[in-house]
XYZ file of C-alpha atoms in Angstrom:
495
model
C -27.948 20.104 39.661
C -25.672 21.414 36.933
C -26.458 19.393 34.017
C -24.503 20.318 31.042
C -21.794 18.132 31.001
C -22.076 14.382 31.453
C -19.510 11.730 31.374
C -20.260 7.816 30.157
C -17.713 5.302 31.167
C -17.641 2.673 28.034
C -18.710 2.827 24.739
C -20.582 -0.396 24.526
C -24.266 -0.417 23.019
C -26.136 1.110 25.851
C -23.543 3.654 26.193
C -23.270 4.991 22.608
C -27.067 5.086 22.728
C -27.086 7.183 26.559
C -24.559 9.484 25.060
C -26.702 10.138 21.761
C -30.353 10.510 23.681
C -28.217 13.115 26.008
C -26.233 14.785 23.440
C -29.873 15.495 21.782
C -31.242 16.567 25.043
C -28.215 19.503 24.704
C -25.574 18.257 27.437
C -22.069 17.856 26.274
C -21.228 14.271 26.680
C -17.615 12.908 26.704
C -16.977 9.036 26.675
C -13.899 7.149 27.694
C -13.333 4.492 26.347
C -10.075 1.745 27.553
C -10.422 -0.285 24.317
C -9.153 1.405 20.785
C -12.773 1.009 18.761
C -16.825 1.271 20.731
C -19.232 -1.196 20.482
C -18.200 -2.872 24.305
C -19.294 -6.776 23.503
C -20.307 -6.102 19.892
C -17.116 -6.090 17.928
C -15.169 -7.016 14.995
C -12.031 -7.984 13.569
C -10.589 -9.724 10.004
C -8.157 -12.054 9.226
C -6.839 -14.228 6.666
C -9.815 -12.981 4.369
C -12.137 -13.407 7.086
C -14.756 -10.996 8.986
C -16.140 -12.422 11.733
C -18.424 -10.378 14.411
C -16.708 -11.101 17.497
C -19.826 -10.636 19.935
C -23.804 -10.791 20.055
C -24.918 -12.255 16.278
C -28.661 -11.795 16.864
C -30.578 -8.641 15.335
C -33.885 -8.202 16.590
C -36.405 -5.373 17.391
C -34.332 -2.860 15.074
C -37.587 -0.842 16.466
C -35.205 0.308 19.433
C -32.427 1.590 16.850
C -35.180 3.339 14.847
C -36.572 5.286 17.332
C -32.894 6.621 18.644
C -32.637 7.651 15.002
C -35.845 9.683 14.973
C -35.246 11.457 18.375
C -31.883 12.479 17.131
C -33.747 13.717 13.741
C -31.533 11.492 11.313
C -32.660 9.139 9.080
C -31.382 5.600 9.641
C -31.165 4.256 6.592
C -28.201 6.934 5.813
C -26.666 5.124 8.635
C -27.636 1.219 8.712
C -29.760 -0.822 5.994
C -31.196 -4.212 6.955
C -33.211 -7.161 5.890
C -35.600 -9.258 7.827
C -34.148 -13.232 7.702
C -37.287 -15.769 6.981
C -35.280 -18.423 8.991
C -34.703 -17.336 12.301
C -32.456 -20.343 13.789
C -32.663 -23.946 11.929
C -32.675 -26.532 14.833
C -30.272 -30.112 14.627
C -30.811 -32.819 16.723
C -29.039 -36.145 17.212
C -32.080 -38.186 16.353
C -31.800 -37.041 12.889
C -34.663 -34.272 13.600
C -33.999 -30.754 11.594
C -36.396 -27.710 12.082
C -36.998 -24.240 10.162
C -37.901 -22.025 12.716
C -39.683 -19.318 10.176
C -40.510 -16.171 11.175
C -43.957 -16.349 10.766
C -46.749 -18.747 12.626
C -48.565 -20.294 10.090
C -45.325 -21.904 8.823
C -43.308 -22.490 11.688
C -46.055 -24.553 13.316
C -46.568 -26.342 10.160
C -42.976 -27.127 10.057
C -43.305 -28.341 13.584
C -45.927 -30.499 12.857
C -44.107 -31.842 9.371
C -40.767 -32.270 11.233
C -42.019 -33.539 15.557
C -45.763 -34.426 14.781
C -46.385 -31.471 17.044
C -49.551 -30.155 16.396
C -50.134 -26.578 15.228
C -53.029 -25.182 17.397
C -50.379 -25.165 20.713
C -47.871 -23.405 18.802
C -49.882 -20.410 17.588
C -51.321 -20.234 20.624
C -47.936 -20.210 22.528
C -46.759 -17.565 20.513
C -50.025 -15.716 20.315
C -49.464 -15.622 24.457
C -46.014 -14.382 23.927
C -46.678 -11.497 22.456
C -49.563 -10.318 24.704
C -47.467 -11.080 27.940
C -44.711 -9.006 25.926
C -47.474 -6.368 25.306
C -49.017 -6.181 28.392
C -46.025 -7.007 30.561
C -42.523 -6.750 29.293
C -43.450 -3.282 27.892
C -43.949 -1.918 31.289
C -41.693 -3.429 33.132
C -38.874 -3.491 30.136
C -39.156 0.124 29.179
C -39.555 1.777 32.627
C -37.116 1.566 35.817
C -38.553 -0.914 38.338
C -36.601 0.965 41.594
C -39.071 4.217 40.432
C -42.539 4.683 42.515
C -43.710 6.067 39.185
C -43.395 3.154 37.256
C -45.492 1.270 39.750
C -48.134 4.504 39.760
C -48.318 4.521 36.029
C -51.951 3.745 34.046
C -50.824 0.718 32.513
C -50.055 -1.390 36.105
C -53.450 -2.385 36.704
C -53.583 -4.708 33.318
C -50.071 -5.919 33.908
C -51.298 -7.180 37.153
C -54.529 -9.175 35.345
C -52.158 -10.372 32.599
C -49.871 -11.901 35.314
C -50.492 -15.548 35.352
C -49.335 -17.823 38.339
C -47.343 -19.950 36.122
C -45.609 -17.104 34.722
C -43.677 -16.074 37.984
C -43.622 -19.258 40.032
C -42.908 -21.943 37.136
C -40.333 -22.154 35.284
C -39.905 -22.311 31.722
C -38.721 -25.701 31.286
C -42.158 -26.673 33.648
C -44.129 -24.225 31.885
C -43.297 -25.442 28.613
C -44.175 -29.122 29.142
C -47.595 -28.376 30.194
C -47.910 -26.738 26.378
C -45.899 -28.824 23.946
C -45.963 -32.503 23.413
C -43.171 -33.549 21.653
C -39.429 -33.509 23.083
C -37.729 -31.638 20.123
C -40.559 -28.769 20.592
C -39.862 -28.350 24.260
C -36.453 -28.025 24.067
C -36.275 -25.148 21.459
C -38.857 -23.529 23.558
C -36.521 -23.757 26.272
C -33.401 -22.928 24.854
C -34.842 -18.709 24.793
C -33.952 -18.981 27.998
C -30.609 -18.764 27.602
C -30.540 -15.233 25.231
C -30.122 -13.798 28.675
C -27.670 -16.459 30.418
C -30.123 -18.080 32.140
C -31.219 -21.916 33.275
C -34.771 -22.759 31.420
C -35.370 -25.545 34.233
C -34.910 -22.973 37.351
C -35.748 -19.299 34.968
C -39.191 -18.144 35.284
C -42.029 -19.014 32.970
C -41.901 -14.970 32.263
C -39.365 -15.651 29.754
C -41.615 -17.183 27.557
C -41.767 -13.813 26.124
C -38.803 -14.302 24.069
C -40.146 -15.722 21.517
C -42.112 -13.339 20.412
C -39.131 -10.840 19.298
C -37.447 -13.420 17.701
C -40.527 -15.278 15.830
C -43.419 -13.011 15.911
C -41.670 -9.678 15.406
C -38.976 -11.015 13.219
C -34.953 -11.606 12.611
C -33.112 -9.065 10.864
C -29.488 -9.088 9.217
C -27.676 -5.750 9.176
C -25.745 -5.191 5.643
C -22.305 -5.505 6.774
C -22.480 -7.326 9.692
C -23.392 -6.593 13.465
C -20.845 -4.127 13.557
C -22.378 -2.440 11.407
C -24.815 -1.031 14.299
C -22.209 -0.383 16.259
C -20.675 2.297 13.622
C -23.800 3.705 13.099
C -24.675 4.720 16.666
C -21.036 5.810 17.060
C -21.293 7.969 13.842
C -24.588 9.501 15.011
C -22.833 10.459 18.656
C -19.856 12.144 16.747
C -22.821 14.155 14.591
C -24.294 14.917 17.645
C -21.487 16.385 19.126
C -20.295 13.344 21.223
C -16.360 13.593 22.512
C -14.827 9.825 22.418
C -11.593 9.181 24.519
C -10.453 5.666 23.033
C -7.495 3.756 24.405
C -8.626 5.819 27.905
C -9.371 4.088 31.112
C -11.361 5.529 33.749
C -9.362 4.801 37.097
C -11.824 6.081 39.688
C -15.266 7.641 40.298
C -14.680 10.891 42.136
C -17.377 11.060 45.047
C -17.670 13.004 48.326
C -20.535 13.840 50.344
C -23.215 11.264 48.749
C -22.357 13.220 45.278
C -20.660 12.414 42.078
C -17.626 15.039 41.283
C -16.267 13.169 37.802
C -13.217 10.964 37.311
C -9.539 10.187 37.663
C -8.199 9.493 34.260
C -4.438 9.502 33.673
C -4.392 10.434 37.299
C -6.080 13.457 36.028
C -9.188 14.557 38.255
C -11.931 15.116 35.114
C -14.863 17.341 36.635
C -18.268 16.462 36.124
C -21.871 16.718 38.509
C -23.252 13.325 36.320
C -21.632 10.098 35.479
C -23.025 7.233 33.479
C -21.196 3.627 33.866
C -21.816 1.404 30.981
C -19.442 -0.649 32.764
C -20.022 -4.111 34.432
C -22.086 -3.161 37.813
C -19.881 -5.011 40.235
C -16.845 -3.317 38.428
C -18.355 -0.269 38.880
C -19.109 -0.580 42.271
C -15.976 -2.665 43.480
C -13.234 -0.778 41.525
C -14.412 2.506 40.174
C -16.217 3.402 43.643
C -14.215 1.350 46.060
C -17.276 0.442 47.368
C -16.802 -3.221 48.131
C -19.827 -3.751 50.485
C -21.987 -2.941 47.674
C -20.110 -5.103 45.317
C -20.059 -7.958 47.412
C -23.729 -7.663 47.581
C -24.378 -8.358 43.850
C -22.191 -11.659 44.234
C -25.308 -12.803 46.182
C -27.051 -13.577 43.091
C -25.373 -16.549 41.097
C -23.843 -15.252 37.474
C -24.731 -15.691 34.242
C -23.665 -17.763 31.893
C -20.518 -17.578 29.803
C -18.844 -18.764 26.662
C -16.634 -20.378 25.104
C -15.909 -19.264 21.042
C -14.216 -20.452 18.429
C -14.064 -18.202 15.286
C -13.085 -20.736 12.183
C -12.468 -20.231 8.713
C -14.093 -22.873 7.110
C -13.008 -23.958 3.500
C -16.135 -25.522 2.338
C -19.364 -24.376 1.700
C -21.964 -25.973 3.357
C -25.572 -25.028 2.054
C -27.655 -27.244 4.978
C -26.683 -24.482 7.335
C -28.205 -20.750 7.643
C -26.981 -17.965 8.698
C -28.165 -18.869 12.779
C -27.850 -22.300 13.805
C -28.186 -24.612 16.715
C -27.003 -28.036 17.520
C -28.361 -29.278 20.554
C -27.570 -31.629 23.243
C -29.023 -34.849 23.865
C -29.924 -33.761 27.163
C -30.820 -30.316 28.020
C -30.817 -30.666 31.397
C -27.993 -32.282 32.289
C -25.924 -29.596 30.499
C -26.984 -26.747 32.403
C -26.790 -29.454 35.322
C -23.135 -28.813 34.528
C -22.483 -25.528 34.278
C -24.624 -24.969 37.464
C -21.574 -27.164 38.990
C -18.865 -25.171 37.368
C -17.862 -27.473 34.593
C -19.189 -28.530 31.041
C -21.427 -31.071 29.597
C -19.912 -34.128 28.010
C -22.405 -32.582 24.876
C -22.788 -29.116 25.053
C -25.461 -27.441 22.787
C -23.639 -26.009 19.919
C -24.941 -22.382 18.347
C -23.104 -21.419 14.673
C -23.391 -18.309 13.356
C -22.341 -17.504 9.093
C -22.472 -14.885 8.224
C -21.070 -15.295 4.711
C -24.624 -16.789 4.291
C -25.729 -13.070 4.074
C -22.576 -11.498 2.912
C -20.021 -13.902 0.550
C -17.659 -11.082 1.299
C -16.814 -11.928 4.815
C -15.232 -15.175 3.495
C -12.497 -16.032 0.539
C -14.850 -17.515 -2.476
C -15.854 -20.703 -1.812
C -15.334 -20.500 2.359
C -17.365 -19.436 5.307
C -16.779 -17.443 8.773
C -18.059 -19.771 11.110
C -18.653 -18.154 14.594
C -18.664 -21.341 17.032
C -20.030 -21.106 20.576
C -21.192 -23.082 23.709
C -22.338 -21.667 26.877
C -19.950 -22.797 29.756
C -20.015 -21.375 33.191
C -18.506 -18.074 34.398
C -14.730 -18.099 35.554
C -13.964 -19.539 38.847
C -10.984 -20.560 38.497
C -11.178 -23.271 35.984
C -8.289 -24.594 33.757
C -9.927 -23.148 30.327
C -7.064 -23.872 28.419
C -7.983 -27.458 28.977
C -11.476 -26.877 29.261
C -10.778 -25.485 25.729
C -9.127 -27.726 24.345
C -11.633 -30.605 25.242
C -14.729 -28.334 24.501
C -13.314 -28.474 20.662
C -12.932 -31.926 20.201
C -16.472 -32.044 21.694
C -17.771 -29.578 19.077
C -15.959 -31.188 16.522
C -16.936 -34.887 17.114
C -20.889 -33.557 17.204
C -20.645 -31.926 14.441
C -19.236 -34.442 12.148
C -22.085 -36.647 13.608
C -25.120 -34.676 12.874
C -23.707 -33.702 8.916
C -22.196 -36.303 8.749
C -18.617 -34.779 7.412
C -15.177 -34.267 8.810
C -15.037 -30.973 10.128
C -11.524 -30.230 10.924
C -9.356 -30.525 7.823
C -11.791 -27.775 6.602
C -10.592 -25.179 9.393
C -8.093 -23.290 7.762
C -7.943 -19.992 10.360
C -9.186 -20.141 14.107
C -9.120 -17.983 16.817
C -10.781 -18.372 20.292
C -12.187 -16.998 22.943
C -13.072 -17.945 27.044
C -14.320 -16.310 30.296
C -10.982 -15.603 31.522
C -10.325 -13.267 27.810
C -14.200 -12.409 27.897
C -13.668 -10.689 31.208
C -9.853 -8.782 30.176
C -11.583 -7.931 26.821
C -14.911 -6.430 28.007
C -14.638 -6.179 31.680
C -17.539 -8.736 32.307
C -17.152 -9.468 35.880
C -16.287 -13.568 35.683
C -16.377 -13.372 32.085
C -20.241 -13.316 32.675
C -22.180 -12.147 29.649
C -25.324 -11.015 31.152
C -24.215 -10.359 35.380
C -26.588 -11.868 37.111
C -28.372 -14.871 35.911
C -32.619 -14.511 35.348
C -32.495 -17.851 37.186
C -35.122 -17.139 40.076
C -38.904 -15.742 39.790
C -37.711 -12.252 41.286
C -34.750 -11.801 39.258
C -36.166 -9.020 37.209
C -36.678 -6.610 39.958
C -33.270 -7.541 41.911
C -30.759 -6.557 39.491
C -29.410 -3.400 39.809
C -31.175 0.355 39.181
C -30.039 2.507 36.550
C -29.550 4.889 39.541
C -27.821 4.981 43.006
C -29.354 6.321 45.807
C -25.918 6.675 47.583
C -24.193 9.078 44.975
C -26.412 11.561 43.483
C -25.436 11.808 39.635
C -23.787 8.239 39.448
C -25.866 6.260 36.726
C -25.917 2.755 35.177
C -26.587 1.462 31.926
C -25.652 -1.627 30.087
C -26.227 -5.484 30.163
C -25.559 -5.981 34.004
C -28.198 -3.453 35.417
C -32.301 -3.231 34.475
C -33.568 -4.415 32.162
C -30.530 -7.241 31.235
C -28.359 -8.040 28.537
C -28.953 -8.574 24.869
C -28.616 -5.699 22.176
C -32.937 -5.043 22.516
C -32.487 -4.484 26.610
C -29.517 -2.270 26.776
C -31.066 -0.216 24.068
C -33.633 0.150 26.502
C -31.466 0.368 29.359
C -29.757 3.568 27.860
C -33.393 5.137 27.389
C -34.451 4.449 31.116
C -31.100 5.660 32.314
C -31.628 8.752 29.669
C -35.043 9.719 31.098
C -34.415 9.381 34.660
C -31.096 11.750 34.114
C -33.179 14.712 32.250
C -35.975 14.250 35.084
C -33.152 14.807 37.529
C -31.903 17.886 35.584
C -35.152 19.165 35.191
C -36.192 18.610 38.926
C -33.024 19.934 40.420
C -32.740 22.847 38.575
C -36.778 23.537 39.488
């Protein structure tokens, strides 16, 4: 295989980060990108004195950025500063209940048992278990393509398999978390991790429960600047490295003949090239950029994840009870995923709001905040979201106003907003789907799609919709699987 020129289709996380690890490896990588600025999902834009991060809010494991630094031989702090956060969420529910999740044991299960009765010994011991499954399990299986014999050949499979509890794979983590926790308010933030990857805690597998531990045992991090801020640091380190961008640039077709990649149509343009890397959605990929619709249709076979609705409000009040991550749940968990399960939205949706003026008074005129408003709603099938909208705001609003007991609305002085139907023309999320297919079924992990295809040698996948998932932390490690398997390739073929 000739292997010194690769093209990546997107410029979102995973593919600034495959075009970096390649670039280092000595190819010369070119990346087309249809939008005018990278980062894919995590973007940015200000207005009326307001910076708002437009995508994923939630910095953890900067371990993964770190490490992409020191392969490339830079040092990351000349690139991106950040701070851990104490608080990693703080929790509001209607019965008056507030919690400080801290990032550290000892006082988030003392807060628990202050704030729910909860006692401590469960906690510590639920997280304690979080971090050996992620350890002994999500390592392995996060860091290493599942669709390669050598993954399944490799040392470390043998205590995987004695790790493996029942419960983990055929409970799920609604089930699984009732058997641990007593009290109601516990439960419930236990099972809300289920949704970091669009998924339903009451029909997800218990293997989620590893979650936690990134978040609470490894710690929340701000980046100075914002979460764009990682975005322009990758990008600047692919431009050091020699990385070509194409913005405002859309890839039209994959050129393939013969079970092998040849490059890609841009402009009409045939654009030669023996290895491709889509950071695209993987039923885009497959159904536009391929034509390959049999394939496509195949993925449809697993039910999507989540989606979102956003509103992004300038808010002209302080409000020091909040922290930079908050959550405002519904009074019943399961009937809101109940909903979106039936295409349509709870009467109370669970409400997360992100500030991050908290961190930064610069992203908001003195005296304001940036208040990044969301709900999870159900992927687009043809809903009226302009209604849907419309009465997910009042919703928001009204709950809200209940659980601070303020009036919310005469403080919004700028909004903007954001649904499936915009999620999917702004980021080409099939269905406006944030993480493809949903985690909801015990063998979820091994059924989404390889960061290879068998049927075009040379075509690659990265990104949020292909192994391991979605999330900042996974496509990180999605460009590194998709990385390694393309220098093995190199290096076999040209043996």
């Amino acid at each position: 295989m000739h292997h010194n020129k690769a093209i990546i289709i997107g410029s979102g996380i995973a593919g600034l980060a495959s075009a970096i690890r390649l670039a280092v490896a000595g190819m010369k990588v070119d990346v087309y990108e249809r939008n005018a600025l990278p980062g894919g999902k995590l973007s940015y834009f200000e207005k009326a004195g307001y910076c708002f991060d437009a995508g994923p809010s939630l910095f953890t494991q900067p371990a993964n950025i770190e490490e992409l630094f020191t392969l490339a031989g830079e040092s990351l702090s000349e690139y991106l500063q950040y701070e851990p956060v104490s608080i990693s969420c703080k929790y509001f529910y209607e019965n008056g209940t507030i919690i400080n999740a801290y990032t550290n044991k000892e006082s988030f299960s003392e807060e628990l048992l202050n704030k729910t009765g909860e006692p401590k010994e469960p906690v510590i011991r639920y997280l304690n278990r979080s971090e050996s499954l992620y350890n002994d399990t999500g390592t392995v299986f996060l860091n290493n393509s599942l669709h390669k014999r050598s993954t399944w050949f490799h040392s470390r499979i043998f205590k995987v398999f004695r790790s493996l509890r029942f419960s983990y794979l055929f409970r799920s983590l609604a089930s699984y978390n009732n058997t641990i926790f007593k009290q109601p308010e516990v439960k419930q933030l236990f099972n809300r991790f289920a949704t970091y990857n669009g998924s339903n805690p009451y029909k997800a597998p218990a293997m989620l429960s590893l979650i936690p531990h990134l978040e609470l045992n490894e710690g929340t991090f701000y980046p100075a600047g914002g979460m764009k801020s990682i975005t322009d640091a990758l990008y600047r380190l692919a431009i050091k490295k020699g990385v070509t961008f194409y913005f405002n640039t859309t890839v039209e077709k994959i050129i393939h003949t013969e079970a092998k990649v040849k490059g890609v149509v841009v402009n009409h343009e045939n654009i030669p090239a023996d290895i491709v890397i889509s950071n695209a959605d993987a039923y885009f990929t497959f159904n536009e950029l391929l034509g390959n619709h049999v394939r496509a249709k195949k993925l449809l076979k697993k039910a999507r994840s989540s989606s979102a609705i956003l509103f992004y409000w300038g808010i002209k009040k302080l409000h020091p009870q909040l922290e930079l991550h908050n959550i405002f749940f519904s009074n019943n968990y399961k009937e809101e995923f109940n909903c979106i399960a039936n295409k349509t939205i709870s009467a109370d949706p669970t409400i997360y709001v992100n500030i991050t003026s908290k961190m930064e008074a610069g992203h908001a005129p003195s005296g304001h905040e940036n208040w990044f408003v969301m709900i999870n709603v159900p992927p687009n099938t043809g809903q009226d979201w302009e209604i849907l909208k419309r009465e997910s705001r009042k919703k928001i609003i009204d709950k809200i106003n209940r659980v601070l007991a303020t009036d919310i609305e005469p403080l919004i002085e700028f909004e903007e907003s954001m649904d499936p139907v915009m999620l999917e023309e702004k980021t080409g999320s099939f269905m406006g789907a944030l993480y493809g297919a949903s985690s909801n079924s015990k063998m979820a992990a091994f059924s989404r799609p390889p960061n290879f295809t068998s049927f075009a040698k040379g075509l690659y996948l990265c990104g949020g919709t292909v192994h391991p998932g979605g999330g900042i932390p996974l496509c990180l490690k999605s460009a590194k699987i998709t990385a390694d398997i393309i220098l093995r390739d190199c290096k076999s073929g040209h043996k």
